[in-house]
Short mmCIF file of C-alpha atoms in Angstrom, two decimals:
data_model
loop_
_atom_site.label_atom_id
_atom_site.label_comp_id
_atom_site.label_asym_id
_atom_site.label_seq_id
_atom_site.Cartn_x
_atom_site.Cartn_y
_atom_site.Cartn_z
CA UNK A 9 72.60 105.14 103.76
CA UNK A 10 72.88 102.76 105.92
CA UNK A 11 73.20 103.56 109.41
CA UNK A 12 76.19 103.75 111.93
CA UNK A 13 77.46 101.07 114.12
CA UNK A 14 75.46 102.12 117.20
CA UNK A 15 77.56 99.17 119.75
CA UNK A 16 80.82 99.59 119.23
CA UNK A 17 83.16 99.82 121.25
CA UNK A 18 86.73 98.97 122.05
CA UNK A 19 87.11 95.53 123.82
CA UNK A 20 88.36 97.04 126.48
CA UNK A 21 85.45 99.09 126.98
CA UNK A 22 83.27 96.42 126.10
CA UNK A 23 85.15 94.17 128.81
CA UNK A 24 84.22 96.59 131.60
CA UNK A 25 80.33 96.90 130.20
CA UNK A 26 80.17 93.31 130.36
CA UNK A 27 81.20 93.24 134.13
CA UNK A 28 78.62 95.99 135.20
CA UNK A 29 75.89 94.45 133.16
CA UNK A 30 76.56 90.58 135.05
CA UNK A 31 76.60 92.60 138.21
CA UNK A 32 72.78 93.80 137.76
CA UNK A 33 71.97 90.26 136.64
CA UNK A 34 73.22 89.10 139.77
CA UNK A 35 72.34 91.71 142.05
CA UNK A 36 69.01 90.76 140.88
CA UNK A 37 69.20 86.94 140.94
CA UNK A 38 68.04 87.19 137.05
CA UNK A 39 70.34 84.81 135.43
CA UNK A 40 68.82 82.00 134.16
CA UNK A 41 65.19 83.48 134.37
CA UNK A 42 63.80 83.24 131.21
CA UNK A 43 61.87 86.02 129.75
CA UNK A 44 64.93 88.72 131.54
CA UNK A 45 63.32 89.50 135.20
CA UNK A 46 63.91 93.79 133.84
CA UNK A 47 61.68 94.95 136.26
CA UNK A 48 63.68 93.07 139.07
CA UNK A 49 67.14 93.93 138.07
CA UNK A 50 65.60 97.62 138.14
CA UNK A 51 64.62 97.20 141.27
CA UNK A 52 67.90 95.84 142.80
CA UNK A 53 69.41 98.51 140.53
CA UNK A 54 67.11 101.08 142.94
CA UNK A 55 66.15 102.06 140.20
CA UNK A 56 62.26 103.28 139.18
CA UNK A 57 60.12 103.31 136.49
CA UNK A 58 57.44 106.28 136.09
CA UNK A 59 53.82 105.66 135.65
CA UNK A 60 53.24 108.66 134.17
CA UNK A 61 53.87 108.23 130.12
CA UNK A 62 56.63 110.82 128.58
CA UNK A 63 53.57 111.50 125.52
CA UNK A 64 50.97 111.48 127.80
CA UNK A 65 48.91 114.62 126.10
CA UNK A 66 46.98 115.33 129.62
CA UNK A 67 50.53 115.85 131.66
CA UNK A 68 52.35 117.87 128.64
CA UNK A 69 49.01 120.10 128.41
CA UNK A 70 49.35 120.71 132.57
CA UNK A 71 53.06 121.53 132.54
CA UNK A 72 52.17 123.97 129.64
CA UNK A 73 49.60 125.57 131.71
CA UNK A 74 52.53 125.79 134.24
CA UNK A 75 55.48 126.66 131.97
CA UNK A 76 54.15 128.41 129.43
CA UNK A 77 57.98 128.91 128.09
CA UNK A 78 57.48 125.33 126.79
CA UNK A 79 55.55 125.44 124.26
CA UNK A 80 56.72 123.88 120.74
CA UNK A 81 60.13 123.19 122.40
CA UNK A 82 58.93 120.89 124.87
CA UNK A 83 56.45 119.06 121.80
CA UNK A 84 59.59 118.85 119.11
CA UNK A 85 61.56 117.06 122.07
CA UNK A 86 58.47 114.46 123.01
CA UNK A 87 58.29 113.65 119.40
CA UNK A 88 62.09 112.85 119.31
CA UNK A 89 61.93 111.05 123.07
CA UNK A 90 61.19 107.50 123.32
CA UNK A 91 62.38 107.11 126.67
CA UNK A 92 64.57 109.27 129.26
CA UNK A 93 65.86 109.26 132.92
CA UNK A 94 66.05 111.55 135.64
CA UNK A 95 69.58 111.04 136.73
CA UNK A 96 69.16 112.64 140.11
CA UNK A 97 65.95 110.79 141.21
CA UNK A 98 67.14 107.57 139.84
CA UNK A 99 63.45 107.61 137.79
CA UNK A 100 63.09 106.73 134.43
CA UNK A 101 60.14 107.65 131.91
CA UNK A 102 58.93 106.36 128.82
CA UNK A 103 56.79 106.67 125.40
CA UNK A 104 54.29 103.55 126.63
CA UNK A 105 52.74 103.19 122.86
CA UNK A 106 55.58 101.66 122.04
CA UNK A 107 56.13 98.05 121.37
CA UNK A 108 56.43 95.87 124.94
CA UNK A 109 60.24 94.58 123.07
CA UNK A 110 60.98 98.52 122.86
CA UNK A 111 59.78 99.20 126.34
CA UNK A 112 62.13 96.35 127.54
CA UNK A 113 65.21 97.29 125.62
CA UNK A 114 64.60 100.93 126.45
CA UNK A 115 64.53 100.14 130.14
CA UNK A 116 67.66 98.85 130.52
CA UNK A 117 69.46 101.41 127.77
CA UNK A 118 68.07 103.76 130.31
CA UNK A 119 69.44 101.65 133.37
CA UNK A 120 72.57 101.72 131.52
CA UNK A 121 73.14 105.47 131.72
CA UNK A 122 72.02 105.06 135.66
CA UNK A 123 74.49 102.24 136.50
CA UNK A 124 77.73 103.13 134.60
CA UNK A 125 79.64 105.10 137.23
CA UNK A 126 81.19 107.34 135.23
CA UNK A 127 77.52 107.78 133.02
CA UNK A 128 75.70 107.99 136.79
CA UNK A 129 77.79 111.13 137.91
CA UNK A 130 78.41 112.90 135.40
CA UNK A 131 74.22 112.92 134.20
CA UNK A 132 74.06 113.82 138.19
CA UNK A 133 76.25 117.18 137.46
CA UNK A 134 74.84 117.78 133.82
CA UNK A 135 71.46 117.63 134.90
CA UNK A 136 71.71 120.74 137.43
CA UNK A 137 74.27 122.55 135.68
CA UNK A 138 74.83 125.14 133.29
CA UNK A 139 77.02 122.06 130.92
CA UNK A 140 76.44 119.72 128.87
CA UNK A 141 78.71 116.79 127.27
CA UNK A 142 80.50 116.86 124.16
CA UNK A 143 78.71 115.27 121.50
CA UNK A 144 81.29 113.15 121.14
CA UNK A 145 81.26 111.76 124.76
CA UNK A 146 76.86 112.05 124.73
CA UNK A 147 77.37 109.54 121.38
CA UNK A 148 80.03 107.04 123.25
CA UNK A 149 77.28 106.96 125.77
CA UNK A 150 74.67 105.94 124.44
CA UNK A 151 76.61 102.98 122.42
CA UNK A 152 77.42 102.63 126.02
CA UNK A 153 73.81 102.64 127.75
CA UNK A 154 73.09 99.91 123.75
CA UNK A 155 76.07 97.08 125.10
CA UNK A 156 74.59 97.62 128.50
CA UNK A 157 70.95 96.54 127.53
CA UNK A 158 71.84 93.77 124.93
CA UNK A 159 74.13 92.15 127.80
CA UNK A 160 72.04 92.63 130.59
CA UNK A 161 68.68 91.10 128.25
CA UNK A 162 70.80 88.32 126.63
CA UNK A 163 71.93 87.17 129.89
CA UNK A 164 75.99 87.82 128.35
CA UNK A 165 76.14 84.97 127.03
CA UNK A 166 73.27 82.76 127.82
CA UNK A 167 71.79 83.65 124.03
CA UNK A 168 74.75 82.45 122.20
CA UNK A 169 75.16 79.61 124.19
CA UNK A 170 71.62 78.70 123.16
CA UNK A 171 71.79 79.37 119.90
CA UNK A 172 74.77 77.49 119.04
CA UNK A 173 72.97 74.72 119.83
CA UNK A 174 70.60 74.48 116.40
CA UNK A 175 71.84 74.87 113.39
CA UNK A 176 72.61 78.46 111.61
CA UNK A 177 69.66 80.33 110.47
CA UNK A 178 67.15 83.11 110.80
CA UNK A 179 64.79 81.15 112.81
CA UNK A 180 66.79 80.22 115.59
CA UNK A 181 67.40 84.26 117.20
CA UNK A 182 63.32 84.73 115.95
CA UNK A 183 61.81 82.01 118.04
CA UNK A 184 64.57 82.95 120.81
CA UNK A 185 63.29 86.36 121.20
CA UNK A 186 60.40 85.61 122.93
CA UNK A 187 62.61 83.14 125.25
CA UNK A 188 64.65 86.35 126.00
CA UNK A 189 61.78 89.01 125.79
CA UNK A 190 63.44 90.74 123.79
CA UNK A 191 62.73 92.18 119.63
CA UNK A 192 63.56 90.33 117.07
CA UNK A 193 65.42 93.19 115.44
CA UNK A 194 67.58 93.16 118.80
CA UNK A 195 67.91 89.23 118.37
CA UNK A 196 68.87 88.94 115.17
CA UNK A 197 71.58 91.77 115.28
CA UNK A 198 72.93 89.55 118.16
CA UNK A 199 72.83 86.42 117.11
CA UNK A 200 74.89 87.51 114.48
CA UNK A 201 77.51 90.21 116.92
CA UNK A 202 78.52 87.08 118.56
CA UNK A 203 78.37 84.36 116.19
CA UNK A 204 81.98 82.47 115.58
CA UNK A 205 81.07 82.26 112.02
CA UNK A 206 81.78 84.71 109.20
CA UNK A 207 77.96 85.68 108.83
CA UNK A 208 76.25 89.15 108.43
CA UNK A 209 72.66 90.54 108.15
CA UNK A 210 71.29 92.91 106.17
CA UNK A 211 68.63 95.20 107.71
CA UNK A 212 66.02 96.64 104.69
CA UNK A 213 62.93 98.68 105.19
CA UNK A 214 59.93 97.36 104.01
CA UNK A 215 59.51 97.04 99.82
CA UNK A 216 57.76 99.98 98.62
CA UNK A 217 56.54 99.18 94.96
CA UNK A 218 58.61 101.40 92.37
CA UNK A 219 58.86 101.20 88.60
CA UNK A 220 59.92 97.83 87.43
CA UNK A 221 58.88 96.17 90.58
CA UNK A 222 60.02 97.63 94.22
CA UNK A 223 62.26 98.78 95.87
CA UNK A 224 63.89 97.65 99.48
CA UNK A 225 66.04 100.53 100.64
CA UNK A 226 69.15 99.67 103.56
CA UNK A 227 68.68 100.21 106.57
CA UNK A 228 71.72 98.74 108.89
CA UNK A 229 74.24 96.37 107.83
CA UNK A 230 75.85 93.98 111.14
CA UNK A 231 78.53 91.30 110.61
CA UNK A 232 80.67 89.10 113.29
CA UNK A 233 83.52 89.85 113.93
CA UNK A 234 85.15 86.66 111.49
CA UNK A 235 83.03 88.06 108.35
CA UNK A 236 84.36 91.85 108.49
CA UNK A 237 88.20 90.04 109.16
CA UNK A 238 87.32 87.87 105.94
CA UNK A 239 85.20 90.30 103.73
CA UNK A 240 86.15 93.80 105.14
CA UNK A 241 83.49 96.26 104.18
CA UNK A 242 81.51 95.53 101.55
CA UNK A 243 79.97 97.94 99.40
CA UNK A 244 76.34 97.00 99.58
CA UNK A 245 73.91 99.19 97.08
CA UNK A 246 71.98 101.93 98.98
CA UNK A 247 68.45 100.01 97.84
CA UNK A 248 67.70 96.50 96.40
CA UNK A 249 65.51 95.65 93.42
CA UNK A 250 63.68 91.88 92.19
CA UNK A 251 66.41 92.22 89.13
CA UNK A 252 69.60 91.74 91.83
CA UNK A 253 70.76 88.86 93.83
CA UNK A 254 69.95 90.16 97.47
CA UNK A 255 66.26 91.87 95.97
CA UNK A 256 65.18 88.73 95.24
CA UNK A 257 65.45 87.56 98.10
CA UNK A 258 63.04 89.60 99.99
CA UNK A 259 59.82 88.08 101.41
CA UNK A 260 56.95 89.60 99.05
CA UNK A 261 53.04 89.66 99.18
CA UNK A 262 52.57 89.21 102.89
CA UNK A 263 54.64 85.69 102.98
CA UNK A 264 57.38 85.95 105.91
CA UNK A 265 60.16 83.66 104.54
CA UNK A 266 62.30 83.12 101.80
CA UNK A 267 63.79 79.79 101.20
CA UNK A 268 67.67 79.97 101.75
CA UNK A 269 69.36 80.62 98.44
CA UNK A 270 73.40 80.74 97.74
CA UNK A 271 74.92 83.60 97.12
CA UNK A 272 78.42 84.63 95.79
CA UNK A 273 81.03 86.93 97.86
CA UNK A 274 84.31 88.36 97.41
CA UNK A 275 86.62 88.76 100.32
CA UNK A 276 89.59 90.60 100.65
CA UNK A 277 91.85 88.60 99.04
CA UNK A 278 89.46 88.38 96.01
CA UNK A 279 88.81 84.79 96.45
CA UNK A 280 84.90 84.01 95.51
CA UNK A 281 82.91 81.87 98.68
CA UNK A 282 79.39 80.37 98.44
CA UNK A 283 77.39 82.08 100.77
CA UNK A 284 73.70 81.37 101.67
CA UNK A 285 71.61 83.80 102.31
CA UNK A 286 67.73 83.39 103.99
CA UNK A 287 65.78 86.32 104.68
CA UNK A 288 62.50 87.00 107.55
CA UNK A 289 59.84 89.99 107.98
CA UNK A 290 57.76 91.02 110.38
CA UNK A 291 56.79 93.69 108.60
CA UNK A 292 58.60 96.43 110.07
CA UNK A 293 62.13 95.64 108.66
CA UNK A 294 63.35 93.12 106.43
CA UNK A 295 66.66 90.68 107.43
CA UNK A 296 68.74 89.06 105.02
CA UNK A 297 71.28 87.05 106.67
CA UNK A 298 73.99 85.65 104.61
CA UNK A 299 76.61 83.54 105.80
CA UNK A 300 79.97 81.68 103.81
CA UNK A 301 79.82 78.12 103.44
CA UNK A 302 82.97 77.13 100.96
CA UNK A 303 85.59 78.86 99.46
CA UNK A 304 84.95 79.02 95.78
CA UNK A 305 88.37 80.16 93.56
CA UNK A 306 90.51 83.23 93.53
CA UNK A 307 89.16 85.91 91.01
CA UNK A 308 91.71 86.87 88.15
CA UNK A 309 92.21 89.63 85.99
CA UNK A 310 93.20 89.51 82.37
CA UNK A 311 94.86 92.47 80.86
CA UNK A 312 94.53 92.95 77.26
CA UNK A 313 95.63 95.41 74.58
CA UNK F 3 95.30 91.38 146.22
CA UNK F 4 96.99 94.77 146.77
CA UNK F 5 96.41 97.08 149.40
CA UNK F 6 94.87 100.01 147.37
CA UNK F 7 97.52 103.17 148.24
CA UNK F 8 96.17 105.24 150.04
CA UNK F 9 96.73 109.26 149.02
CA UNK F 10 99.13 111.03 150.86
CA UNK F 11 97.77 114.35 151.02
CA UNK F 12 94.20 115.40 152.38
CA UNK F 13 92.23 113.51 150.38
CA UNK F 14 89.32 116.29 151.44
CA UNK F 15 90.65 119.02 149.57
CA UNK F 16 90.87 118.78 146.31
CA UNK F 17 93.52 120.12 144.00
CA UNK F 18 93.22 122.72 141.60
CA UNK F 19 94.84 123.47 139.15
CA UNK F 20 96.62 126.74 139.44
CA UNK F 21 96.68 127.68 135.87
CA UNK F 22 95.65 126.75 132.38
CA UNK F 23 97.04 122.94 132.29
CA UNK F 24 96.59 120.26 129.95
CA UNK F 25 94.97 117.26 130.92
CA UNK F 26 98.07 115.04 131.21
CA UNK F 27 100.21 118.09 132.95
CA UNK F 28 96.80 118.63 135.28
CA UNK F 29 97.14 114.47 136.07
CA UNK F 30 101.16 114.36 136.56
CA UNK F 31 100.88 117.48 139.04
CA UNK F 32 98.28 115.83 141.08
CA UNK F 33 99.99 112.76 141.19
CA UNK F 34 103.38 114.15 141.79
CA UNK F 35 101.66 115.80 145.07
CA UNK F 36 100.11 112.77 145.93
CA UNK F 37 103.79 110.97 145.67
CA UNK F 38 102.56 108.03 143.79
CA UNK F 39 104.24 106.08 141.01
CA UNK F 40 102.49 104.87 137.75
CA UNK F 41 102.42 101.29 139.21
CA UNK F 42 100.44 102.78 143.00
CA UNK F 43 97.73 103.79 140.57
CA UNK F 44 97.00 100.99 138.41
CA UNK F 45 96.67 99.26 141.39
CA UNK F 46 94.31 101.74 142.90
CA UNK F 47 92.17 101.84 139.85
CA UNK F 48 92.13 98.07 139.65
CA UNK F 49 93.74 98.04 136.64
CA UNK F 50 90.92 99.85 134.70
CA UNK F 51 93.99 102.37 133.86
CA UNK F 52 97.96 100.81 132.75
CA UNK F 53 100.95 102.51 133.98
CA UNK F 54 101.59 102.63 130.20
CA UNK F 55 98.26 104.57 129.66
CA UNK F 56 99.00 106.78 132.49
CA UNK F 57 102.01 107.70 131.34
CA UNK F 58 100.99 108.72 127.48
CA UNK F 59 98.21 110.38 128.86
CA UNK F 60 100.59 112.56 131.56
CA UNK F 61 103.24 113.41 128.71
CA UNK F 62 100.00 114.17 126.25
CA UNK F 63 100.73 111.31 124.01
CA UNK F 64 97.09 110.39 125.02
CA UNK F 65 95.07 113.72 124.98
CA UNK F 66 91.17 111.87 124.80
CA UNK F 67 90.92 109.03 127.25
CA UNK F 68 87.39 107.67 127.40
CA UNK F 69 85.35 109.13 130.42
CA UNK F 70 85.36 105.74 132.41
CA UNK F 71 89.66 105.99 132.64
CA UNK F 72 88.78 109.84 133.84
CA UNK F 73 86.32 108.29 136.17
CA UNK F 74 89.10 105.96 138.04
CA UNK F 75 91.64 108.61 138.08
CA UNK F 76 89.08 111.03 139.79
CA UNK F 77 88.90 107.76 142.35
CA UNK F 78 91.85 107.39 142.52
CA UNK F 79 93.26 110.39 143.25
CA UNK F 80 90.15 112.03 145.33
CA UNK F 81 89.70 114.69 142.93
CA UNK F 82 86.63 115.86 140.99
CA UNK F 83 85.17 113.80 138.04
CA UNK F 84 83.98 116.91 136.33
CA UNK F 85 87.34 118.51 136.76
CA UNK F 86 88.95 115.86 134.74
CA UNK F 87 86.22 115.94 132.21
CA UNK F 88 86.29 119.97 131.83
CA UNK F 89 90.34 119.69 131.42
CA UNK F 90 89.48 116.59 128.43
CA UNK F 91 87.05 119.16 127.02
CA UNK F 92 84.27 116.94 127.14
CA UNK F 93 81.98 119.51 128.75
CA UNK F 94 81.78 122.30 126.85
CA UNK F 95 79.74 125.11 128.97
CA UNK F 96 76.01 124.72 126.82
CA UNK F 97 75.55 128.69 127.08
CA UNK F 98 78.88 129.18 125.55
CA UNK F 99 80.35 129.33 122.04
CA UNK F 100 82.01 125.73 121.50
CA UNK F 101 85.32 126.10 119.95
CA UNK F 102 85.57 127.65 116.39
CA UNK F 103 81.77 127.12 115.64
CA UNK F 104 78.93 129.27 117.34
CA UNK F 105 76.29 127.23 118.71
CA UNK F 106 72.36 128.17 118.30
CA UNK F 107 69.59 127.07 119.80
CA UNK F 108 68.49 125.26 117.32
CA UNK F 109 71.98 123.51 116.83
CA UNK F 110 71.67 119.95 117.99
CA UNK F 111 73.97 118.47 120.79
CA UNK F 112 71.68 116.61 123.07
CA UNK F 113 74.49 116.16 126.16
CA UNK F 114 72.45 117.18 129.20
CA UNK F 115 70.20 114.46 130.14
CA UNK F 116 70.00 110.70 129.06
CA UNK F 117 67.37 109.85 126.92
CA UNK F 118 66.88 107.46 123.89
CA UNK F 119 65.88 109.11 121.28
CA UNK F 120 65.29 108.21 117.52
CA UNK F 121 67.49 111.79 116.75
CA UNK F 122 69.29 114.96 118.92
CA UNK F 123 67.59 116.93 120.79
CA UNK F 124 68.48 121.08 120.40
CA UNK F 125 69.57 122.48 123.64
CA UNK F 126 66.09 124.32 123.65
CA UNK F 127 64.51 121.35 123.00
CA UNK F 128 66.95 119.60 125.83
CA UNK F 129 66.18 122.75 128.63
CA UNK F 130 62.24 121.91 127.45
CA UNK F 131 62.47 118.53 129.28
CA UNK F 132 65.17 118.80 131.76
CA UNK F 133 62.11 121.56 132.81
CA UNK F 134 59.38 118.79 132.07
CA UNK F 135 61.23 116.30 133.86
CA UNK F 136 61.94 118.13 136.84
CA UNK F 137 57.71 118.89 136.58
CA UNK F 138 57.10 115.19 136.73
CA UNK F 139 59.33 114.55 139.65
CA UNK F 140 57.55 116.96 141.41
CA UNK F 141 54.36 115.57 141.47
CA UNK F 142 55.61 112.52 142.36
CA UNK F 143 57.38 114.54 145.89
CA UNK F 144 53.65 115.72 146.48
CA UNK F 145 51.81 112.54 145.79
CA UNK F 146 54.53 109.57 147.26
CA UNK F 147 54.38 107.86 143.70
CA UNK F 148 53.40 108.87 140.00
CA UNK F 149 49.85 109.75 139.51
#
């Protein structure tokens, strides 16, 4: 099943997060500095990143000798957690085995929890008291922290302005990802969500050999606002294979890309649109970027009998 | 820019509700005590909370505002933010049963410590993580930096 949108926020809330992201960038003098200087931003926000690796076996063993009760529950927690914030001490802890671009995002995600005042003030309270946030609020805070991290790393509109200088295509965010110090995954999502075009990206799991060829499961779909307005939520299959239009675009046998191909999508008003789909993979996932290029014709349904 | 209106009562003394009230009733009572108009609050929150929105909150037409709204109101009224979060139902006690659902130690909830995780932590896991973070913090304290 495709994952839910973990950035979705109402417009007013989105604007408020952007205001705080802009302040964080300004405090560090980070606008126009590439890649986005994350450590300077954290420093200017009075946050410290611990040298301790959250998943360090020696540290865990040391702790378990002192706190016998922790046992397996800490092990399970560490297996789930890639980053954590000590809100009172303003220290960020990381799983340092992760990819450098992932670490950059997690640092800024945790910074979001510490910088957004309504989050910082309540986490300082929950950390010390026997109260916990309601699950729906904890989830909202995660979406806010994701949005803050993306706004900072892409320097609000700078990434989008730069991307718009090139002809539309999957290689634009791939190449810009290095310049901003962001992951390809994050850059492709940003490219689509901030685009004025009717476009979307399907993120698929790497293809697995299956009867009849291969199967690539859908992980996530992300669309631009104008795509959603025009096409609405489309019902994609849970997985793709060699016999379907999207599956045929999936790069195989070590190839990183597939050439752009025409596909047809039907919008909310049953009008067909010629679209172009192209794919890129860096082995962890497959991106299928789709954008609408021309309106074709209205579908007609003939009733017989 | 318009000057923010000052609270009319002792700002150091938080105003507590004397009986169970809805969030809306509580906010209306605080504003009455502070002798503030809806528009005063809009100004005091730098327009983060519009007068129309606050009116709907006070009349219980909106019962689940975003925490950033409650934070802005807590600052404007000089009252504890946690009180408003509690009244909105956003801070259920971690050791007490949630409404209608008895929370067990293994129920995912994950709401005391900010993390980036691939799945929610259970209450037990989160408590272990909090203890572990306290341990890491104490090591920093001893050496002045992480070891």
